[in-house]
């Protein structure tokens, strides 16, 4: 599968020279199956650039999954250019978010006084598909979901194709059990042996002391998870809105050092660790 990050910032989009390297757009990933299906995960502001790319590539059918519906994960939907064209078909995961269906969530984003255009004003064919839940297949990719320790109905996903897997756990607080948390052990099991894990690393260990219960992880808890799960590569994502490029690089440098030390002690292969920038492309 092919993976591209179109936005890795958490909580709110940012701009400015100090964020240029990791980017300012909020969560949006694109996964393409070897059989060609395009899967979009989250509709943060990064989906604006993805939409333009899909129009340029003349791709006309896409699947959309949501981790949850906090603003940073849905606010780009109104600027998703493929919605303007009637030849495009968007198959959207249909599920409940705190009692609202996915359609109702998008209708609420696109209505006065918040936005001048309604969801029904767009020409693309939208199909809300209830089968895209828990465990399902899109083309050659098997998808599995797990509730995250964050908010009601927040989900993480595992994408598996030809024995290779990519796990995406954003907005997941490993150090605190929110009501639907599955417990730290369950997240280890979910990520076990993943070739690539992207995990919420919103806080440094120091910052986290004042943010317990805010729904995001400290990077040290993420490193623990990656080691216990024995993942191949670890991408730190849901970048804090105040984290500059220089600070992000320092977080990655320290994380790599910790992982290398651990690998030296256990004899296990070292996990390669990086901060996930906008525009990162990976293949499995
Ligand atoms: Zn978020
Ligand atoms: Zn959230």
CSV table of C-alpha atoms and ligand atoms in Angstrom, one decimal:
chain,number,residue,atom,x,y,z
A,1,UNK,CA,0.0,0.0,0.0
A,2,UNK,CA,1.0,3.6,-0.5
A,3,UNK,CA,0.6,6.1,2.4
A,4,UNK,CA,0.7,9.8,2.1
A,5,UNK,CA,0.3,12.4,4.9
A,6,UNK,CA,-1.6,15.5,3.9
A,7,UNK,CA,-1.7,17.0,7.4
A,8,UNK,CA,-0.1,16.0,10.7
A,9,UNK,CA,-0.8,19.0,12.9
A,10,UNK,CA,-3.1,18.4,15.9
A,11,UNK,CA,-5.8,20.6,17.4
A,12,UNK,CA,-5.6,23.6,15.1
A,13,UNK,CA,-3.9,24.4,11.8
A,14,UNK,CA,-0.9,26.7,12.1
A,15,UNK,CA,1.2,28.7,9.7
A,16,UNK,CA,4.5,30.5,9.9
A,17,UNK,CA,8.2,30.0,9.1
A,18,UNK,CA,8.8,28.1,12.3
A,19,UNK,CA,6.3,25.3,11.1
A,20,UNK,CA,7.3,25.2,7.4
A,21,UNK,CA,9.1,21.8,7.6
A,22,UNK,CA,6.5,19.7,9.4
A,23,UNK,CA,3.6,21.7,8.0
A,24,UNK,CA,0.5,23.4,9.4
A,25,UNK,CA,-2.4,21.4,8.0
A,26,UNK,CA,-4.5,19.2,10.4
A,27,UNK,CA,-5.0,15.5,10.1
A,28,UNK,CA,-5.6,13.9,6.7
A,29,UNK,CA,-4.0,10.8,5.4
A,30,UNK,CA,-4.3,9.0,2.1
A,31,UNK,CA,-3.9,5.3,1.7
A,32,UNK,CA,-3.9,3.7,-1.7
A,33,UNK,CA,-4.4,-0.1,-2.1
A,34,UNK,CA,-2.4,-2.1,-4.6
A,35,UNK,CA,-5.8,-2.7,-6.3
A,36,UNK,CA,-6.1,1.1,-6.7
A,37,UNK,CA,-8.8,2.1,-4.2
A,38,UNK,CA,-8.1,5.5,-2.5
A,39,UNK,CA,-8.9,5.6,1.2
A,40,UNK,CA,-9.0,9.0,3.0
A,41,UNK,CA,-8.6,9.1,6.7
A,42,UNK,CA,-9.9,12.2,8.3
A,43,UNK,CA,-10.9,15.5,6.8
A,44,UNK,CA,-8.7,18.0,8.6
A,45,UNK,CA,-7.5,21.0,6.7
A,46,UNK,CA,-5.0,18.8,4.8
A,47,UNK,CA,-7.9,17.4,2.8
A,48,UNK,CA,-7.9,20.6,0.8
A,49,UNK,CA,-4.6,19.8,-0.9
A,50,UNK,CA,-5.5,16.1,-1.2
A,51,UNK,CA,-8.7,17.1,-3.0
A,52,UNK,CA,-6.8,19.2,-5.6
A,53,UNK,CA,-4.4,16.3,-6.1
A,54,UNK,CA,-7.3,13.8,-6.7
A,55,UNK,CA,-8.9,16.2,-9.3
A,56,UNK,CA,-5.6,16.6,-11.0
A,57,UNK,CA,-5.1,12.8,-11.0
A,58,UNK,CA,-8.7,12.4,-12.4
A,59,UNK,CA,-9.4,9.9,-9.6
A,60,UNK,CA,-13.2,9.7,-9.2
A,61,UNK,CA,-14.0,7.3,-6.4
A,62,UNK,CA,-12.7,7.4,-2.8
A,63,UNK,CA,-13.5,5.9,0.6
A,64,UNK,CA,-13.5,8.0,3.7
A,65,UNK,CA,-12.9,6.9,7.3
A,66,UNK,CA,-13.0,9.2,10.3
A,67,UNK,CA,-11.1,8.8,13.5
A,68,UNK,CA,-13.5,11.1,15.2
A,69,UNK,CA,-15.1,14.5,14.6
A,70,UNK,CA,-13.2,17.1,16.6
A,71,UNK,CA,-12.7,20.2,14.4
A,72,UNK,CA,-9.1,19.3,13.5
A,73,UNK,CA,-10.3,16.1,11.9
A,74,UNK,CA,-13.3,17.4,9.8
A,75,UNK,CA,-12.9,21.1,9.2
A,76,UNK,CA,-11.4,20.7,5.7
A,77,UNK,CA,-14.4,18.9,4.2
A,78,UNK,CA,-16.0,22.0,2.9
A,79,UNK,CA,-12.9,22.7,0.8
A,80,UNK,CA,-12.6,19.1,-0.7
A,81,UNK,CA,-12.7,20.0,-4.4
A,82,UNK,CA,-13.9,16.6,-5.7
A,83,UNK,CA,-17.3,17.4,-4.0
A,84,UNK,CA,-17.9,20.0,-6.8
A,85,UNK,CA,-18.0,17.4,-9.6
A,86,UNK,CA,-20.9,15.1,-10.3
A,87,UNK,CA,-18.7,12.3,-11.8
A,88,UNK,CA,-17.1,11.8,-8.4
A,89,UNK,CA,-18.3,9.3,-5.8
A,90,UNK,CA,-17.3,9.4,-2.2
A,91,UNK,CA,-18.1,6.4,-0.1
A,92,UNK,CA,-18.1,7.7,3.5
A,93,UNK,CA,-18.0,5.5,6.6
A,94,UNK,CA,-21.5,5.8,8.2
A,95,UNK,CA,-21.3,5.6,12.0
A,96,UNK,CA,-22.4,7.5,15.1
A,97,UNK,CA,-20.5,10.3,16.8
A,98,UNK,CA,-22.0,11.0,20.2
A,99,UNK,CA,-25.4,10.3,18.7
A,100,UNK,CA,-25.0,12.1,15.3
A,101,UNK,CA,-24.5,10.2,12.1
A,102,UNK,CA,-21.6,11.0,9.8
A,103,UNK,CA,-24.0,12.8,7.4
A,104,UNK,CA,-25.4,14.9,10.3
A,105,UNK,CA,-21.9,15.9,11.4
A,106,UNK,CA,-21.0,17.1,7.8
A,107,UNK,CA,-24.4,18.8,7.5
A,108,UNK,CA,-23.7,20.7,10.7
A,109,UNK,CA,-20.3,21.8,9.5
A,110,UNK,CA,-21.8,23.1,6.3
A,111,UNK,CA,-24.8,25.2,7.3
A,112,UNK,CA,-25.5,28.8,8.1
A,113,UNK,CA,-24.3,30.6,10.1
A,114,UNK,CA,-21.0,28.6,9.9
A,115,UNK,CA,-20.8,28.1,6.1
A,116,UNK,CA,-22.7,29.4,3.1
A,117,UNK,CA,-23.0,26.2,1.2
A,118,UNK,CA,-25.0,23.1,2.3
A,119,UNK,CA,-23.8,19.5,1.9
A,120,UNK,CA,-26.7,18.9,-0.5
A,121,UNK,CA,-25.5,21.8,-2.7
A,122,UNK,CA,-22.4,19.8,-3.8
A,123,UNK,CA,-22.7,17.7,-7.0
A,124,UNK,CA,-20.6,14.7,-6.1
A,125,UNK,CA,-22.4,11.4,-5.3
A,126,UNK,CA,-22.1,10.8,-1.6
A,127,UNK,CA,-22.8,7.3,-0.2
A,128,UNK,CA,-22.8,6.8,3.6
A,129,UNK,CA,-21.8,3.2,4.0
A,130,UNK,CA,-22.5,1.5,7.4
A,131,UNK,CA,-20.4,-1.6,6.4
A,132,UNK,CA,-17.2,0.4,6.8
A,133,UNK,CA,-17.0,-0.3,10.5
A,134,UNK,CA,-15.0,-2.5,12.9
A,135,UNK,CA,-13.6,-5.0,10.4
A,136,UNK,CA,-13.9,-4.6,6.6
A,137,UNK,CA,-12.1,-4.8,3.3
A,138,UNK,CA,-11.5,-2.1,0.8
A,139,UNK,CA,-9.9,-3.5,-2.4
A,140,UNK,CA,-6.8,-5.5,-1.3
A,141,UNK,CA,-6.6,-3.8,2.1
A,142,UNK,CA,-8.2,-5.3,5.3
A,143,UNK,CA,-9.1,-2.6,7.8
A,144,UNK,CA,-9.6,-3.1,11.5
A,145,UNK,CA,-10.8,-0.4,14.0
A,146,UNK,CA,-10.2,0.0,17.7
A,147,UNK,CA,-11.8,2.6,20.0
A,148,UNK,CA,-9.1,5.1,21.2
A,149,UNK,CA,-8.6,6.6,24.7
A,150,UNK,CA,-9.9,10.0,23.7
A,151,UNK,CA,-13.5,11.0,23.2
A,152,UNK,CA,-16.8,9.2,22.6
A,153,UNK,CA,-16.6,7.2,19.4
A,154,UNK,CA,-13.0,8.0,18.6
A,155,UNK,CA,-11.3,5.2,16.6
A,156,UNK,CA,-7.9,4.1,15.5
A,157,UNK,CA,-7.2,1.9,12.4
A,158,UNK,CA,-5.0,-0.9,11.1
A,159,UNK,CA,-4.5,-1.4,7.4
A,160,UNK,CA,-3.2,-4.7,6.3
A,161,UNK,CA,-2.2,-5.8,2.8
A,162,UNK,CA,-0.2,-8.8,1.7
A,163,UNK,CA,1.0,-9.4,5.3
A,164,UNK,CA,2.2,-5.8,5.8
A,165,UNK,CA,0.4,-3.4,8.2
A,166,UNK,CA,0.1,0.2,8.9
A,167,UNK,CA,-1.5,1.3,12.2
A,168,UNK,CA,-2.8,4.8,12.8
A,169,UNK,CA,-3.6,5.7,16.4
A,170,UNK,CA,-4.1,9.5,16.6
A,171,UNK,CA,-5.8,11.2,19.5
A,172,UNK,CA,-5.1,8.3,21.9
A,173,UNK,CA,-4.0,9.0,25.5
A,174,UNK,CA,-2.0,6.0,26.6
A,175,UNK,CA,-1.4,7.3,30.1
A,176,UNK,CA,-5.0,7.8,31.0
A,177,UNK,CA,-8.1,5.7,30.5
A,178,UNK,CA,-11.0,7.7,29.0
A,179,UNK,CA,-14.4,5.9,29.2
A,180,UNK,CA,-14.0,3.9,26.0
A,181,UNK,CA,-10.3,3.2,26.5
A,182,UNK,CA,-9.3,-0.4,25.7
A,183,UNK,CA,-6.3,-0.2,28.1
A,184,UNK,CA,-2.6,0.2,27.2
A,185,UNK,CA,-2.2,-3.6,26.7
A,186,UNK,CA,-4.9,-3.6,24.0
A,187,UNK,CA,-3.1,-0.9,22.0
A,188,UNK,CA,0.1,-2.9,22.2
A,189,UNK,CA,-1.7,-5.9,20.8
A,190,UNK,CA,-3.4,-3.8,18.1
A,191,UNK,CA,-0.1,-2.4,17.0
A,192,UNK,CA,1.9,-5.7,17.4
A,193,UNK,CA,4.3,-6.3,14.6
A,194,UNK,CA,3.1,-3.4,12.6
A,195,UNK,CA,5.5,-2.3,9.9
A,196,UNK,CA,4.6,1.3,10.4
A,197,UNK,CA,2.8,2.9,13.4
A,198,UNK,CA,1.7,6.5,13.4
A,199,UNK,CA,0.8,7.6,17.0
A,200,UNK,CA,-0.3,10.7,18.7
A,201,UNK,CA,2.7,12.3,20.3
A,202,UNK,CA,1.3,15.6,21.3
A,203,UNK,CA,3.3,16.2,24.5
A,204,UNK,CA,6.8,15.8,25.8
A,205,UNK,CA,7.0,13.9,29.1
A,206,UNK,CA,7.4,17.2,30.9
A,207,UNK,CA,4.4,18.9,29.3
A,208,UNK,CA,2.2,15.8,29.9
A,209,UNK,CA,2.4,16.3,33.7
A,210,UNK,CA,-0.1,19.2,33.3
A,211,UNK,CA,-2.2,17.7,30.6
A,212,UNK,CA,-3.3,14.3,32.0
A,213,UNK,CA,-6.8,13.6,30.9
A,214,UNK,CA,-6.6,16.0,27.9
A,215,UNK,CA,-6.9,13.1,25.4
A,216,UNK,CA,-3.3,12.9,24.0
A,217,UNK,CA,-0.2,11.0,24.7
A,218,UNK,CA,3.3,11.9,26.0
A,219,UNK,CA,6.0,10.8,23.6
A,220,UNK,CA,7.5,8.5,26.3
A,221,UNK,CA,4.3,6.5,26.5
A,222,UNK,CA,4.3,6.2,22.7
A,223,UNK,CA,7.9,4.9,22.7
A,224,UNK,CA,7.0,2.3,25.3
A,225,UNK,CA,4.1,1.2,23.2
A,226,UNK,CA,6.2,1.0,20.0
A,227,UNK,CA,8.9,-1.1,21.8
A,228,UNK,CA,6.3,-3.5,23.4
A,229,UNK,CA,4.5,-3.9,20.1
A,230,UNK,CA,7.8,-4.4,18.2
A,231,UNK,CA,6.8,-2.1,15.3
A,232,UNK,CA,9.2,-1.5,12.4
A,233,UNK,CA,8.9,2.3,12.1
A,234,UNK,CA,7.3,4.8,14.4
A,235,UNK,CA,5.9,8.1,13.1
A,236,UNK,CA,5.1,10.8,15.7
A,237,UNK,CA,1.9,12.6,14.6
A,238,UNK,CA,-0.8,15.0,15.9
A,239,UNK,CA,1.9,17.5,16.3
A,240,UNK,CA,1.3,20.1,19.0
A,241,UNK,CA,0.2,23.4,17.5
A,242,UNK,CA,3.0,25.2,19.4
A,243,UNK,CA,5.8,22.8,18.4
A,244,UNK,CA,8.2,24.5,16.1
A,245,UNK,CA,10.2,22.5,13.5
A,246,UNK,CA,13.3,22.9,15.7
A,247,UNK,CA,11.5,21.6,18.8
A,248,UNK,CA,10.0,18.7,16.7
A,249,UNK,CA,13.4,17.7,15.5
A,250,UNK,CA,14.7,17.7,19.1
A,251,UNK,CA,11.8,15.5,20.1
A,252,UNK,CA,12.6,13.1,17.3
A,253,UNK,CA,16.4,13.1,18.2
A,254,UNK,CA,15.7,12.3,21.8
A,255,UNK,CA,13.2,9.6,20.9
A,256,UNK,CA,15.6,7.9,18.5
A,257,UNK,CA,18.3,7.9,21.2
A,258,UNK,CA,15.9,6.3,23.7
A,259,UNK,CA,14.9,3.7,21.1
A,260,UNK,CA,18.5,2.9,20.2
A,261,UNK,CA,19.5,2.5,23.8
A,262,UNK,CA,16.6,0.1,24.4
A,263,UNK,CA,17.4,-1.9,21.3
A,264,UNK,CA,21.0,-2.2,22.5
A,265,UNK,CA,19.9,-3.6,25.8
A,266,UNK,CA,17.4,-6.1,24.5
A,267,UNK,CA,19.2,-7.0,21.3
A,268,UNK,CA,16.0,-6.3,19.3
A,269,UNK,CA,16.3,-4.5,16.0
A,270,UNK,CA,16.1,-0.7,16.5
A,271,UNK,CA,12.8,1.0,15.6
A,272,UNK,CA,13.2,3.8,13.2
A,273,UNK,CA,11.5,6.9,14.5
A,274,UNK,CA,10.5,10.1,12.8
A,275,UNK,CA,8.2,13.1,13.1
A,276,UNK,CA,5.5,12.9,10.4
A,277,UNK,CA,5.6,15.9,8.2
A,278,UNK,CA,2.9,17.0,5.7
A,279,UNK,CA,3.7,15.4,2.3
A,280,UNK,CA,5.5,12.4,3.8
A,281,UNK,CA,5.1,9.4,1.4
A,282,UNK,CA,5.7,5.8,2.4
A,283,UNK,CA,5.1,2.5,0.7
A,284,UNK,CA,4.6,-1.0,2.1
B,1,LIG,ZN1,-7.1,15.9,17.1
B,2,LIG,ZN1,-9.6,14.8,19.2
